[in-house]
Short mmCIF file of C-alpha atoms in Angstrom, two decimals:
data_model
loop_
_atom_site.label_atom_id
_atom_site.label_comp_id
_atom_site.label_asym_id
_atom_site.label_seq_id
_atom_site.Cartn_x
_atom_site.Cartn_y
_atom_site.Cartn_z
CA UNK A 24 128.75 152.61 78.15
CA UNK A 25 132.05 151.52 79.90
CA UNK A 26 130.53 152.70 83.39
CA UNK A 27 127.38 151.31 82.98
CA UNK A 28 129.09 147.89 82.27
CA UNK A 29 131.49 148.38 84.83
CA UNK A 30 128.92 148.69 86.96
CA UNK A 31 126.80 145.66 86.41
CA UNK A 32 130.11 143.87 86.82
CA UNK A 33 130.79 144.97 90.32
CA UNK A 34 126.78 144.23 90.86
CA UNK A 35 127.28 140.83 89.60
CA UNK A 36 130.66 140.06 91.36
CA UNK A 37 129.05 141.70 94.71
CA UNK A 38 126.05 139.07 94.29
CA UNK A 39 127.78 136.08 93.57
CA UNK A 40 130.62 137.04 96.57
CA UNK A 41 127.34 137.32 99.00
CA UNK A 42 125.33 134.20 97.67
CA UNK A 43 128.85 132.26 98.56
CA UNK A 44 129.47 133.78 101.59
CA UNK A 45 125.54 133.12 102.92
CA UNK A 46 126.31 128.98 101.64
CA UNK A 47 129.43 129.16 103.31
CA UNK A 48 128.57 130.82 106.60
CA UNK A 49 125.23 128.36 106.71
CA UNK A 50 127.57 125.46 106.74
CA UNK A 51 129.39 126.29 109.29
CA UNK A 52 128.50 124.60 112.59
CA UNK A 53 128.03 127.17 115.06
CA UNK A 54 125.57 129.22 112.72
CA UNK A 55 123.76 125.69 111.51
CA UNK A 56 123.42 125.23 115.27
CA UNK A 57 121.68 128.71 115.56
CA UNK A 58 119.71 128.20 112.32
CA UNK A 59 118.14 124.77 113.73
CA UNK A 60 117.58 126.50 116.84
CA UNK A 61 115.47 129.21 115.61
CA UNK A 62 113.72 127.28 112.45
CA UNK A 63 112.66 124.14 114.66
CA UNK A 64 111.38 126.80 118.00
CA UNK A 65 109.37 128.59 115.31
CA UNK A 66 108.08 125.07 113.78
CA UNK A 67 107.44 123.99 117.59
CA UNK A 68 105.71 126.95 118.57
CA UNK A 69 103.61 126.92 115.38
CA UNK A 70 102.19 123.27 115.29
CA UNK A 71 102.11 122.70 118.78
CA UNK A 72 104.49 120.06 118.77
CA UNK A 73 108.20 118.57 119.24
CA UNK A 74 110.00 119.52 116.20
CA UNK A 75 113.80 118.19 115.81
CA UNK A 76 116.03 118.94 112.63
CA UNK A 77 119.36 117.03 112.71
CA UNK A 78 120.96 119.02 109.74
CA UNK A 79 120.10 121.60 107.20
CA UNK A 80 122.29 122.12 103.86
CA UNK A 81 122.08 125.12 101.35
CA UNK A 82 123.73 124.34 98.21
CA UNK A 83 122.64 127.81 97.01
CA UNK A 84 120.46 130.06 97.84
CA UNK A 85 117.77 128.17 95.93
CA UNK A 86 118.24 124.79 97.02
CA UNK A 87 117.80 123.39 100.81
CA UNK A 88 118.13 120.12 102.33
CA UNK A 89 116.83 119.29 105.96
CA UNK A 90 118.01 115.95 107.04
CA UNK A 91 117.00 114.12 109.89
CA UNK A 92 113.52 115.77 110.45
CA UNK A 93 111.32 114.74 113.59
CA UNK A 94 107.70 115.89 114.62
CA UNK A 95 106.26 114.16 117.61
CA UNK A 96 102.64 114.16 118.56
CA UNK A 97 101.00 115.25 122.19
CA UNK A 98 101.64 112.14 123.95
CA UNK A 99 105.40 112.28 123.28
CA UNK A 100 105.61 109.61 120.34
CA UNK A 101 106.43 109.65 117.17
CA UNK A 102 104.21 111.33 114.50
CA UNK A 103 106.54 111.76 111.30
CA UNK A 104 110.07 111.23 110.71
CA UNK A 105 111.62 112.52 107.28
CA UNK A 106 115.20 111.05 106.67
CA UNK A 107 115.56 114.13 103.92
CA UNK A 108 113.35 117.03 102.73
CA UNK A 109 114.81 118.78 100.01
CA UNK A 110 113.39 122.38 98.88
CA UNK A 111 114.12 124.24 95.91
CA UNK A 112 112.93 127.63 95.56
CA UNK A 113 113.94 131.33 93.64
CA UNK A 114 114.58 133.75 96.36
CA UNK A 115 114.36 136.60 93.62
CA UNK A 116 111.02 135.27 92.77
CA UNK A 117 109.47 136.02 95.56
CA UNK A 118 106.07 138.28 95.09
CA UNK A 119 103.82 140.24 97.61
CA UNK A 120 101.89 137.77 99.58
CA UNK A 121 103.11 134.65 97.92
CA UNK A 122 105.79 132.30 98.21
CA UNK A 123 106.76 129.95 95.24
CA UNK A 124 108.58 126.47 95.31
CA UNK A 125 109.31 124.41 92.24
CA UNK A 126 110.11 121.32 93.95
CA UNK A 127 109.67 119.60 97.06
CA UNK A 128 110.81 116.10 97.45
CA UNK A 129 110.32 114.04 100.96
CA UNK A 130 112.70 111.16 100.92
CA UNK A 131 111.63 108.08 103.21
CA UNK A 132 109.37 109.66 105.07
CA UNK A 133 107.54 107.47 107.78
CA UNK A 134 104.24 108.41 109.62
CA UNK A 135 102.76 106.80 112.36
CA UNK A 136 98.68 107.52 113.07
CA UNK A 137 97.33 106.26 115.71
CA UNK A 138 93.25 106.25 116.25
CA UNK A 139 91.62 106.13 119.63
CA UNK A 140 87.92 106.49 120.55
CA UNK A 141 88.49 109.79 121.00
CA UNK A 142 90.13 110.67 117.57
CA UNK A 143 93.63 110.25 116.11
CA UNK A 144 97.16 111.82 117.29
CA UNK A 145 97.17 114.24 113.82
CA UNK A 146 93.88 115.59 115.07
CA UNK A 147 95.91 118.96 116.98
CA UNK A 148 97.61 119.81 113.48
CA UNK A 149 93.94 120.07 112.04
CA UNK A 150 92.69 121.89 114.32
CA UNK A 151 95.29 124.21 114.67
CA UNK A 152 95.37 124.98 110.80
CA UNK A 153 91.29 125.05 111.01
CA UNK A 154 90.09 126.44 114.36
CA UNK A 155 88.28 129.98 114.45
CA UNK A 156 90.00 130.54 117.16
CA UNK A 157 92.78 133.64 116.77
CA UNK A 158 94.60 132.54 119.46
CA UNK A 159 94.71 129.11 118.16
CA UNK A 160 94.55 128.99 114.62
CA UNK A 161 98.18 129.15 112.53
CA UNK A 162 98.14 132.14 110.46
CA UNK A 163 100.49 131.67 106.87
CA UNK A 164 102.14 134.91 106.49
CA UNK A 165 101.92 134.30 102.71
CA UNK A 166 100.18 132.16 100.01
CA UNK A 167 102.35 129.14 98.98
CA UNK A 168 102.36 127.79 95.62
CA UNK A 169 103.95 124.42 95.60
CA UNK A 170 104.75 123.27 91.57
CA UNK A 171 105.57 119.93 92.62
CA UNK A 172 105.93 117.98 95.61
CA UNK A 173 107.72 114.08 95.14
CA UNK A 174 106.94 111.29 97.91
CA UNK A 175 109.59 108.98 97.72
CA UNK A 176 109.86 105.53 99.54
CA UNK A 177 107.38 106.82 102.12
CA UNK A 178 105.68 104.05 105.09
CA UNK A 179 102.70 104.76 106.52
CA UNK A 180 101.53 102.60 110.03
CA UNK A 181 97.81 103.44 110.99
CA UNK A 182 97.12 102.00 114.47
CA UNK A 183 93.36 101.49 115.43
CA UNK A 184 93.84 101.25 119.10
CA UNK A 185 89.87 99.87 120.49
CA UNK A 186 90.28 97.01 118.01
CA UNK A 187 94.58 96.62 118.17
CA UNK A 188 94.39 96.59 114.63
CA UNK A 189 97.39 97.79 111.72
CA UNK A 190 97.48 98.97 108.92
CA UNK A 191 100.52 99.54 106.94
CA UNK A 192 101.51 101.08 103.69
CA UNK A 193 104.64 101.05 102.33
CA UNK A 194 106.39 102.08 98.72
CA UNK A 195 104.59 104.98 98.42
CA UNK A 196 105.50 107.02 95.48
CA UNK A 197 103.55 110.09 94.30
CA UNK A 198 103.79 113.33 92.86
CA UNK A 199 101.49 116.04 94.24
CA UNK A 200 100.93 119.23 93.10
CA UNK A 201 99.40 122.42 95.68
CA UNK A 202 99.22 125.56 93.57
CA UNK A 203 97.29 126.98 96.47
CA UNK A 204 98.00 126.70 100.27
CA UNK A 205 96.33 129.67 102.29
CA UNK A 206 94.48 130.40 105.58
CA UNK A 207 91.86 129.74 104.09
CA UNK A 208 92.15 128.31 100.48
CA UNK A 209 93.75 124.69 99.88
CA UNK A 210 93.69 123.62 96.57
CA UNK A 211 95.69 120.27 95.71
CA UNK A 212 96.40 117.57 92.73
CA UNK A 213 97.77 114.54 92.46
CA UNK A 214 99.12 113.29 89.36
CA UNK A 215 100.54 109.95 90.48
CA UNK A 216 100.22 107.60 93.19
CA UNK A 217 101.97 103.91 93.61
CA UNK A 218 101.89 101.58 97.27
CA UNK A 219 102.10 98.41 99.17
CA UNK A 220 99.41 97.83 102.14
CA UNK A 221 98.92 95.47 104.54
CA UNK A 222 96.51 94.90 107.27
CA UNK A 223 98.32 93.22 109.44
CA UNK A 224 98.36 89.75 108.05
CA UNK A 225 96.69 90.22 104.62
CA UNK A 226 98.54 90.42 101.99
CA UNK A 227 97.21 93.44 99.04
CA UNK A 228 98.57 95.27 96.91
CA UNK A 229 97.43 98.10 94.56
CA UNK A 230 98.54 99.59 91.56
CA UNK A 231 97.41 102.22 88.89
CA UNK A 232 97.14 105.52 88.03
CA UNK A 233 95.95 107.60 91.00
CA UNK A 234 95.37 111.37 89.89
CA UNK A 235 92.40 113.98 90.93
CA UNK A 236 92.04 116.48 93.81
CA UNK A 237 90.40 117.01 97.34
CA UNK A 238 86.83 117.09 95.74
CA UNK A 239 87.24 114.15 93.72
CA UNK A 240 90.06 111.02 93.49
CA UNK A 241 90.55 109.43 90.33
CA UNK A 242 92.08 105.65 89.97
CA UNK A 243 93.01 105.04 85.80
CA UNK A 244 93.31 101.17 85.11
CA UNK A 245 93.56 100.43 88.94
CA UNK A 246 94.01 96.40 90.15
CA UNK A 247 94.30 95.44 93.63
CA UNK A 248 95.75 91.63 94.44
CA UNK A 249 95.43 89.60 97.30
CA UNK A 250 97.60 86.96 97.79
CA UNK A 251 98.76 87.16 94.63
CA UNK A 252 94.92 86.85 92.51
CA UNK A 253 93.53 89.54 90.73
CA UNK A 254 90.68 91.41 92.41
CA UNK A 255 89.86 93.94 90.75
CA UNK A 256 90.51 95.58 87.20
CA UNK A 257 88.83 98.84 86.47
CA UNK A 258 88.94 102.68 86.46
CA UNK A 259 87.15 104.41 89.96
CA UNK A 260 86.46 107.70 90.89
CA UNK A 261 85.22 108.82 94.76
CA UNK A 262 83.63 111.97 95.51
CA UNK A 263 84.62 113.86 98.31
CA UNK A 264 87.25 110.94 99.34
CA UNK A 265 88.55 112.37 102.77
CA UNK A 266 84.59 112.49 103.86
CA UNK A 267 83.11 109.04 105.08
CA UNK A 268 79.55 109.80 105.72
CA UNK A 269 79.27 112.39 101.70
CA UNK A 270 81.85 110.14 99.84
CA UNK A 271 80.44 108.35 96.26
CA UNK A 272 82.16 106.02 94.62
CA UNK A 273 81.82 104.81 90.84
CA UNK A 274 83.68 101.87 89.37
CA UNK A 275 83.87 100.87 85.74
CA UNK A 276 84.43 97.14 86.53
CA UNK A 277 86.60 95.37 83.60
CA UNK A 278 86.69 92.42 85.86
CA UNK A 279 85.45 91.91 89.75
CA UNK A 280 87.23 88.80 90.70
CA UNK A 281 86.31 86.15 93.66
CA UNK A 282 85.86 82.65 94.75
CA UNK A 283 84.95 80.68 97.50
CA UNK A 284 88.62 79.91 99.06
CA UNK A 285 89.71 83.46 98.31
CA UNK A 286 86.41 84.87 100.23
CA UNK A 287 86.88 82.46 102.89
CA UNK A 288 90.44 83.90 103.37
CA UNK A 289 90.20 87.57 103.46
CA UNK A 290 87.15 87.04 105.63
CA UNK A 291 89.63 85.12 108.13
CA UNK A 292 92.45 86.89 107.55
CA UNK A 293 90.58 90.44 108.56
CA UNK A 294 88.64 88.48 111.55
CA UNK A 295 91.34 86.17 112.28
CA UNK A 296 88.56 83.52 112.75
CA UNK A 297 88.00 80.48 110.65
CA UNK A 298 85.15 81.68 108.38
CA UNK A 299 83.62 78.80 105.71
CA UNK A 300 80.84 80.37 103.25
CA UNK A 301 78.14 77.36 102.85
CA UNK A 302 78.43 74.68 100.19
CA UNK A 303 76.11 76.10 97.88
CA UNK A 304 78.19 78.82 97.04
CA UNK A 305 81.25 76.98 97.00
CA UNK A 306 79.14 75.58 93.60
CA UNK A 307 79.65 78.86 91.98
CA UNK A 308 83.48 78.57 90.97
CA UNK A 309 85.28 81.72 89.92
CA UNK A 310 82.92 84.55 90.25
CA UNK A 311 83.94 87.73 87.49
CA UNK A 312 81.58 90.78 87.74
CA UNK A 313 81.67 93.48 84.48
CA UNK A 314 80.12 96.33 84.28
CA UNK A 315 79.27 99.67 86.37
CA UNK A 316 79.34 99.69 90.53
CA UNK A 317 78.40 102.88 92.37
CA UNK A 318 76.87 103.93 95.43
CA UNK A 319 78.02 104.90 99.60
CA UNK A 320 78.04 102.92 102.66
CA UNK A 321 74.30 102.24 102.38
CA UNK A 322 73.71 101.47 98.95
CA UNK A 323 75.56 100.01 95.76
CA UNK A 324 74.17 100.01 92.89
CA UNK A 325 74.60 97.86 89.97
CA UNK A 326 74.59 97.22 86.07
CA UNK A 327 76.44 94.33 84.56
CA UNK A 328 76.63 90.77 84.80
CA UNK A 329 78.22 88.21 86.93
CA UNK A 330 79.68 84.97 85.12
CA UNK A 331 79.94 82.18 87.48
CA UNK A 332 80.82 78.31 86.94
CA UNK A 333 76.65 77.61 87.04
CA UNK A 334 75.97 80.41 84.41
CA UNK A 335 75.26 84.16 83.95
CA UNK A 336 73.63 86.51 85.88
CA UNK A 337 72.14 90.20 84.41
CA UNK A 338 72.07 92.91 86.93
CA UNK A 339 70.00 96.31 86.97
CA UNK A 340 69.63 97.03 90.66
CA UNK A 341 70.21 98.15 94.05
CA UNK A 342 71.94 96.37 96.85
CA UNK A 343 71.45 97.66 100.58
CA UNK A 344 74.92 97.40 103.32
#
């Protein structure tokens, strides 16, 4: 009995001496030098792109902090910047073909998409993750299950380069969940989402509950201002969001807000013309919609009422775009 525990007392002495002597030879210079080296030329080599990584720390061997990471696009500019990307993970855990994380929190990270007529400056990391190709697809050595992965403080600028147009997002706070990542399988979940956007000089902002997956996106007791009114109160769902020409959306209106100065506005604001809606409708007052709105680009349908300043109006119908 004595040897036995004698011996799981050297086995635990021998691990913790080696799990402090891997922290403490990571933070030294020379071999965080070498460690950048060889993480960002694989990370280069993989996506196609500049990769920089200005420091990594290991507090154990379960916990990992890059700081100061850089991905460029193929023109040379700037396609991501992550001020701090902290991983936590269970090196014992590891099982065949699989990788697990717990936690993966991006702190202030900034992307920067920019769309041409020919597509957008993210379009190389698609393909290189989708392409049949075997000499240009990136192969995952393992399947990654990712518990939880935090946004925090992220900015988003989406450049539309034929009409010089911006749009930026910023506050972005969400918790994201990807319990599969393969070659071939992607299977994500988010269970919260907060932001601030602006394009260019309109002022919106959105708030609510933002939860579903890739199929379908969920928005629980979601309200969008604009300068400072009340658009919009309601739950949504859209159907295959990241799709523009299959996507469905369905809103539960609990109140559809407008009026004429607020139309007139937006409509200037996203034209950046003058823009004056003709006197009849200027009668109407403060328009509020409630009830159900659903439909694509094409059509919308509707069923509920609008209450305007004149009176009440029943809808049952369909409205072609």
């Amino acid at each position: 009995m004595k040897r036995i525990l004698l011996v799981i007392g050297v086995f635990i002495v021998c691990t913790i001496l080696t799990l402090g002597m891997s922290v403490m030879l990571l933070r030294s210079s020379k071999v965080q030098t070498a460690a950048i080296s060889l993480l960002t030329e694989q990370l280069s080599r993989g996506l196609g792109a500049d990769v920089h990584i200005e420091k990594i720390d290991l507090a154990f061997l379960n916990s990992l902090d890059l700081k100061g990471v850089y991905v460029g696009d193929q023109q040379g500019d700037t396609l991501a910047f992550v001020q701090s990307i902290r991983v936590r993970f269970n090196p014992f855990a590891i099982e065949e073909d699989r990788l697990d994380f717990p936690l993966i929190e991006l702190i202030e990270p900034y992307i920067a998409l920019q769309q041409t007529e020919s597509g957008t400056n993210l379009d190389f990391l698609i393909r290189a993750f989708a392409s049949d190709t075997p000499s240009e697809k990136v192969e995952l050595p393992f399947l990654i299950n990712m518990d939880c992965i935090n946004l925090r403080n992220a900015r988003v600028r989406y450049h539309h380069l034929p009409s010089n147009t911006d749009l930026l997002i910023s506050d972005v706070n969400a918790d994201v969940k990807l319990p599969v990542l393969g070659n071939d399988t992607l299977v994500a979940w988010l269970d919260k989402l907060s932001l601030k956007a602006q394009l260019q000089s309109i002022d919106a902002h959105v708030v609510g509950g933002f939860h579903g997956g890739l199929d379908t996106l969920y928005a629980d007791h979601l309200q969008v201002y604009y300068k400072g009114k009340r658009l919009l109160l309601g739950n949504v769902s859209v159907v295959n969001p990241l799709s523009i020409d299959s996507f469905y959306v369905s809103a539960n209106c609990q109140d559809l807000f407008a009026n004429s100065m607020l139309i007139q506005d937006l409509i200037s604001d996203i034209t950046r013309k003058p823009f004056e809606l003709p006197k009849e409708l200027k009668t109407l007052g403060d328009i509020h919609y409630r009830g159900l709105l659903e439909g694509n680009l094409d059509v919308l349908t509707l069923h509920g009422a609008f209450t305007t300043q004149r009176g009440t109006i029943t809808t049952n119908g369909h409205l072609s775009i």
